[in-house]
PDB file of C-alpha atoms in Angstrom:
ATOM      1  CA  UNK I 114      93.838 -32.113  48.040  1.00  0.00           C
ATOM      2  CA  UNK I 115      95.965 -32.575  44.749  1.00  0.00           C
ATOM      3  CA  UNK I 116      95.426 -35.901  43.016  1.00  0.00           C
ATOM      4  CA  UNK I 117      98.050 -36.828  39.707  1.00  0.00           C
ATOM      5  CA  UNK I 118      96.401 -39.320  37.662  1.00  0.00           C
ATOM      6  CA  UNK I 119      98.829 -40.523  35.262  1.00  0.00           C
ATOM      7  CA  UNK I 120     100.048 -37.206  33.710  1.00  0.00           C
ATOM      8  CA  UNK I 121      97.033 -34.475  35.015  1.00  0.00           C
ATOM      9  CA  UNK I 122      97.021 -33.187  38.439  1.00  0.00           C
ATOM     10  CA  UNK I 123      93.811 -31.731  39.934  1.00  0.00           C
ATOM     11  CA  UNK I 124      93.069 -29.571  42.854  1.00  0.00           C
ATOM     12  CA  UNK I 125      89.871 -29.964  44.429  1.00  0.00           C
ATOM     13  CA  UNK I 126      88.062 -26.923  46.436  1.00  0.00           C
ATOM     14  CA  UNK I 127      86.380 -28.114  49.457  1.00  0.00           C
ATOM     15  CA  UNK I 128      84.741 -24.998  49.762  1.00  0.00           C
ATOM     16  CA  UNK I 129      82.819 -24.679  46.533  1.00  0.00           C
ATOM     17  CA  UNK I 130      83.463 -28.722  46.038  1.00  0.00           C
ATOM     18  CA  UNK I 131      85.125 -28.187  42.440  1.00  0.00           C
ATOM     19  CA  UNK I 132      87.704 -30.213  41.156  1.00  0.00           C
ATOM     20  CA  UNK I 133      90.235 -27.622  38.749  1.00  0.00           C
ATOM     21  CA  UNK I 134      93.041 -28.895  36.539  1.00  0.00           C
ATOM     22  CA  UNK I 135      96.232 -27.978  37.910  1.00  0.00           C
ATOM     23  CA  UNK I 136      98.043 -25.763  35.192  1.00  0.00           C
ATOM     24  CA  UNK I 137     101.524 -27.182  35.229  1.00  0.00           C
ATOM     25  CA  UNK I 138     104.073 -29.014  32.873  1.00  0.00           C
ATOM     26  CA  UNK I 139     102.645 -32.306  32.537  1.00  0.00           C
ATOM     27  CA  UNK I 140     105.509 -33.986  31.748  1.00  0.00           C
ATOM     28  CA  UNK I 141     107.148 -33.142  35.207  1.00  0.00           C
ATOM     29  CA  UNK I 142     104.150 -35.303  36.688  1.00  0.00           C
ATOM     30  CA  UNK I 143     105.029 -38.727  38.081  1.00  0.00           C
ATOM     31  CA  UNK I 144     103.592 -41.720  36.864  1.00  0.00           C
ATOM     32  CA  UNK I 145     103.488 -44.359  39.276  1.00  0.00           C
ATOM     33  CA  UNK I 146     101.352 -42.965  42.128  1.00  0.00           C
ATOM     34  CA  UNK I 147      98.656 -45.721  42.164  1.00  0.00           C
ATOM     35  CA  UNK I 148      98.591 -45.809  46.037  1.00  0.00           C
ATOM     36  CA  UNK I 149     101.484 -43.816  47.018  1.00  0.00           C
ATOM     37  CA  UNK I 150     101.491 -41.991  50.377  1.00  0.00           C
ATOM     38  CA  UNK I 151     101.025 -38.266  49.854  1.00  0.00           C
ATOM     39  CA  UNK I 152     101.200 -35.299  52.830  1.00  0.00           C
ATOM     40  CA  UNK I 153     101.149 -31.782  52.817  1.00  0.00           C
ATOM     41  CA  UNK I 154     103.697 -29.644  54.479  1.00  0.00           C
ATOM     42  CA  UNK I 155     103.018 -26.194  54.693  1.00  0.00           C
ATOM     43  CA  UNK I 156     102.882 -24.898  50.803  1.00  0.00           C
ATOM     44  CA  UNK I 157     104.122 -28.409  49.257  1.00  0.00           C
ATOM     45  CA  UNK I 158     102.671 -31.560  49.154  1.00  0.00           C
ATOM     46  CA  UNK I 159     105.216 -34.400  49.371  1.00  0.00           C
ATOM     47  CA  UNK I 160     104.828 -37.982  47.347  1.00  0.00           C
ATOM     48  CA  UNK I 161     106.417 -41.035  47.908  1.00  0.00           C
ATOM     49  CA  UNK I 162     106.073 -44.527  46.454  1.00  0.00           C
ATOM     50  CA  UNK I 163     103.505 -45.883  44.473  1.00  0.00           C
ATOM     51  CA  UNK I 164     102.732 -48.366  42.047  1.00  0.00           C
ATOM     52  CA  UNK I 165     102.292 -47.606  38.069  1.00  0.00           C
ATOM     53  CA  UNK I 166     101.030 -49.428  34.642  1.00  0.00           C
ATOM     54  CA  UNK I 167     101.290 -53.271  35.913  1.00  0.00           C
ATOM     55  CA  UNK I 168     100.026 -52.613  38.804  1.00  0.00           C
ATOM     56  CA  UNK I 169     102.702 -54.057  41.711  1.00  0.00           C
ATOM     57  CA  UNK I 170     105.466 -54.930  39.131  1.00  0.00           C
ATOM     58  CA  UNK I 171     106.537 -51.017  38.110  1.00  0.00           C
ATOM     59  CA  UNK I 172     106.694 -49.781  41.900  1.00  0.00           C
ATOM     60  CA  UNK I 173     108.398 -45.947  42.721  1.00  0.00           C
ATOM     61  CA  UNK I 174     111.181 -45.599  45.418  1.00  0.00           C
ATOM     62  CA  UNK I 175     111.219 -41.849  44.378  1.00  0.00           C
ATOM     63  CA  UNK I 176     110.512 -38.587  47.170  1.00  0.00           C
ATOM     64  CA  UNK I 177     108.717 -36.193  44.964  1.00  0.00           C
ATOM     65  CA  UNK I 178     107.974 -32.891  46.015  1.00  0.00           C
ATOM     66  CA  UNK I 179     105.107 -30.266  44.438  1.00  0.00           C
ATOM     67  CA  UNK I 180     105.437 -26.492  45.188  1.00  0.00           C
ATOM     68  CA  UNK I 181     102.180 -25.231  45.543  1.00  0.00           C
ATOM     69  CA  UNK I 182     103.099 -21.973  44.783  1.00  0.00           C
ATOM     70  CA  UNK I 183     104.762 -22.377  41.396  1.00  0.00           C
ATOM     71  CA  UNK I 184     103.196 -26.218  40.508  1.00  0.00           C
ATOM     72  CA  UNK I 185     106.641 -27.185  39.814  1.00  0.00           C
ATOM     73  CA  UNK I 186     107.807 -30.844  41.122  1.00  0.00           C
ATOM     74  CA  UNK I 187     110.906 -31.562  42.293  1.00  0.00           C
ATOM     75  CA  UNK I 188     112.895 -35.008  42.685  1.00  0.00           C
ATOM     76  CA  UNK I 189     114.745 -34.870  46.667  1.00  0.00           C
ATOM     77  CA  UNK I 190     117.900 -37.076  47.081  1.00  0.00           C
ATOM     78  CA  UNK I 191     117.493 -39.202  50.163  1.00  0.00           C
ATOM     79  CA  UNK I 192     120.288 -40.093  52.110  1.00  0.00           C
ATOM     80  CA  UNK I 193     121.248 -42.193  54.514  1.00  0.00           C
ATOM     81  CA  UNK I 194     119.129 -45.557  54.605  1.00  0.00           C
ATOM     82  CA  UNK I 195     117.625 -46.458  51.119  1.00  0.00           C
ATOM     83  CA  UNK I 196     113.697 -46.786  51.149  1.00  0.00           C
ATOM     84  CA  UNK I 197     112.362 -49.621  49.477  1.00  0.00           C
ATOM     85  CA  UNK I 198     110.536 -49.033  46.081  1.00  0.00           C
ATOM     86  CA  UNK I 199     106.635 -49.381  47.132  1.00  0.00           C
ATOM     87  CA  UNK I 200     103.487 -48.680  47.656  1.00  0.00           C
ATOM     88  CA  UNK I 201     100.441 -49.164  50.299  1.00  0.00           C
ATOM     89  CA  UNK I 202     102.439 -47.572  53.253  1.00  0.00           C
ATOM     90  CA  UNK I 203     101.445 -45.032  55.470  1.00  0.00           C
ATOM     91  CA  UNK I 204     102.942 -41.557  56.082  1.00  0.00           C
ATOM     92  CA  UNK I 205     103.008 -38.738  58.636  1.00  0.00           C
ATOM     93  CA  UNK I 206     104.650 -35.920  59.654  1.00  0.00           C
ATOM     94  CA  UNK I 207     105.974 -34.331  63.266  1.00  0.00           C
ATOM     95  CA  UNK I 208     104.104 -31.920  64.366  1.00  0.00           C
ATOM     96  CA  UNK I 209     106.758 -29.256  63.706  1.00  0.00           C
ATOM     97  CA  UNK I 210     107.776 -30.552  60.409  1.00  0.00           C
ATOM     98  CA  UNK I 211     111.120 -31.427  61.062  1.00  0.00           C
ATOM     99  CA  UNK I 212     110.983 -35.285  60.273  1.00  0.00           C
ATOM    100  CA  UNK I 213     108.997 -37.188  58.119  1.00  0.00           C
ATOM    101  CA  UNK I 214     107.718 -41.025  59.151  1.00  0.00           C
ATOM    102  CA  UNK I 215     106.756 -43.665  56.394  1.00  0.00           C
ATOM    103  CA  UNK I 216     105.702 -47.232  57.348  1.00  0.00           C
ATOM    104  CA  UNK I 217     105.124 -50.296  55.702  1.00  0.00           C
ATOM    105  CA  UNK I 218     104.227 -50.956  52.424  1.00  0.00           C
ATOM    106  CA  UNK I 219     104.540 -53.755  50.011  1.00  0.00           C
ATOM    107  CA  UNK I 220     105.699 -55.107  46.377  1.00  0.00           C
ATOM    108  CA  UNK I 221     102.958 -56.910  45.748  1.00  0.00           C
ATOM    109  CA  UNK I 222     105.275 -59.631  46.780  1.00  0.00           C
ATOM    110  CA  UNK I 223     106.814 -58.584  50.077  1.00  0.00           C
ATOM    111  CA  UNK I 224     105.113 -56.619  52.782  1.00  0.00           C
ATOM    112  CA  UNK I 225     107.250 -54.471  54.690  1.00  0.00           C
ATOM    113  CA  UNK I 226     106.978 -54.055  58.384  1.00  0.00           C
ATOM    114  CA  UNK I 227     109.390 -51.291  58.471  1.00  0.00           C
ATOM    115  CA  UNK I 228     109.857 -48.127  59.813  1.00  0.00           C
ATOM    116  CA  UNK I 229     111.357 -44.964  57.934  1.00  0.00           C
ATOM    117  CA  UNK I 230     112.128 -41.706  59.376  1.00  0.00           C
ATOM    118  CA  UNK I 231     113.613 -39.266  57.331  1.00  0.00           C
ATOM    119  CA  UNK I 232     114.792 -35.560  58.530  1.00  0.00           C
ATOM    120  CA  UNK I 233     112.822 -33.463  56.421  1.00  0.00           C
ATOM    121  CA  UNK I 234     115.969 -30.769  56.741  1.00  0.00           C
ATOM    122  CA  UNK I 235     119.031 -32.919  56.120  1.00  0.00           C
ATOM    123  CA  UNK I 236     117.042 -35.527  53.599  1.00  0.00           C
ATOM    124  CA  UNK I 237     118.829 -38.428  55.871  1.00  0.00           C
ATOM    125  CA  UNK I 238     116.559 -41.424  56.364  1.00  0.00           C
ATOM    126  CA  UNK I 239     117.012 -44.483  59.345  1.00  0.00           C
ATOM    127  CA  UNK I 240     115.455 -47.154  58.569  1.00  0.00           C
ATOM    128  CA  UNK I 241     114.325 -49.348  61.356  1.00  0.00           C
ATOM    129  CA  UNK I 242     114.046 -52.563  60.032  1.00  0.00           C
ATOM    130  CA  UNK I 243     112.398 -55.434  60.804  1.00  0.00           C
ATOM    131  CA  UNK I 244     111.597 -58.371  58.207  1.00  0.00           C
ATOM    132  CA  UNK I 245     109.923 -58.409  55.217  1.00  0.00           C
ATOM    133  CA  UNK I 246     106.952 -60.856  54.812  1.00  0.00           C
ATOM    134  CA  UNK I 247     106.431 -62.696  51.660  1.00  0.00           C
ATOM    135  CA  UNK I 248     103.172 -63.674  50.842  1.00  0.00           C
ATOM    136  CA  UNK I 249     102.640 -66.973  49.723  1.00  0.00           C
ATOM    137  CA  UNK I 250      99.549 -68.393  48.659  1.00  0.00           C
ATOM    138  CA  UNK I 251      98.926 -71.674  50.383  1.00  0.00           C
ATOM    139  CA  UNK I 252      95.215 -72.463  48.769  1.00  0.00           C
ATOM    140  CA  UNK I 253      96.800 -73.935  45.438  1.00  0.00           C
TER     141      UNK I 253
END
């Protein structure tokens, strides 16, 4: 599991149940990953989303990628249908790797009940969309 906590990433052995500093530019690290949706994918773990420093008001809409092999991050262009800047969502992958799915999520405002699937080849997303809900607090 790699975890990037502001600008540090960490890799944690499950074997010997050590957590090790990942040795890496630390600038290249992003910084709003407060519950983003994170998967690994053979030797990369792919990051989307999240929320940064004011918490719900500073939200990603950024695909990250980390090479496992070299600890370098890389930005992907996504194509096709935009993906809302967020966090909370959920993520998974095909079994053969070919196509990425991300749903829901939220702005701290809106909650998303919306479907993404992006072609992990092509970096083309469809969104299948259905409406967001806004919250609205109806005890004051």
């Amino acid at each position: 599991a790699v975890v990037s906590t502001q600008s540090t990433g960490w890799s944690f052995n499950i074997t010997s149940q050590l957590w090790t500093a990942l040795k890496s530019n630390p600038d290249d690290y992003p910084l709003a990953t407060a519950s983003s949706a994170v998967i690994a994918l053979k030797s990369k773990i792919i990051v989307y989303g999240g929320s940064g420093p004011n918490f719900g008001f500073s939200n990603c809409g950024k695909l990250r990628i980390l090479d496992l092999t070299n600890l370098e991050w890389t930005e992907v262009e996504v194509k096709g249908d935009p993906i809302e800047a967020s966090y909370g969502h959920s993520i998974s992958m095909s079994p053969d790797g070919s196509r990425l799915y991300m749903y829901g999520g939220t702005t701290g405002q809106l909650y998303f009940n919306t479907m993404h699937v992006l072609d992990t080849v092509t970096c083309t997303n469809k969104r299948y969309l259905r409406s967001p809900v806004l919250c609205v607090d109806t005890t004051a």
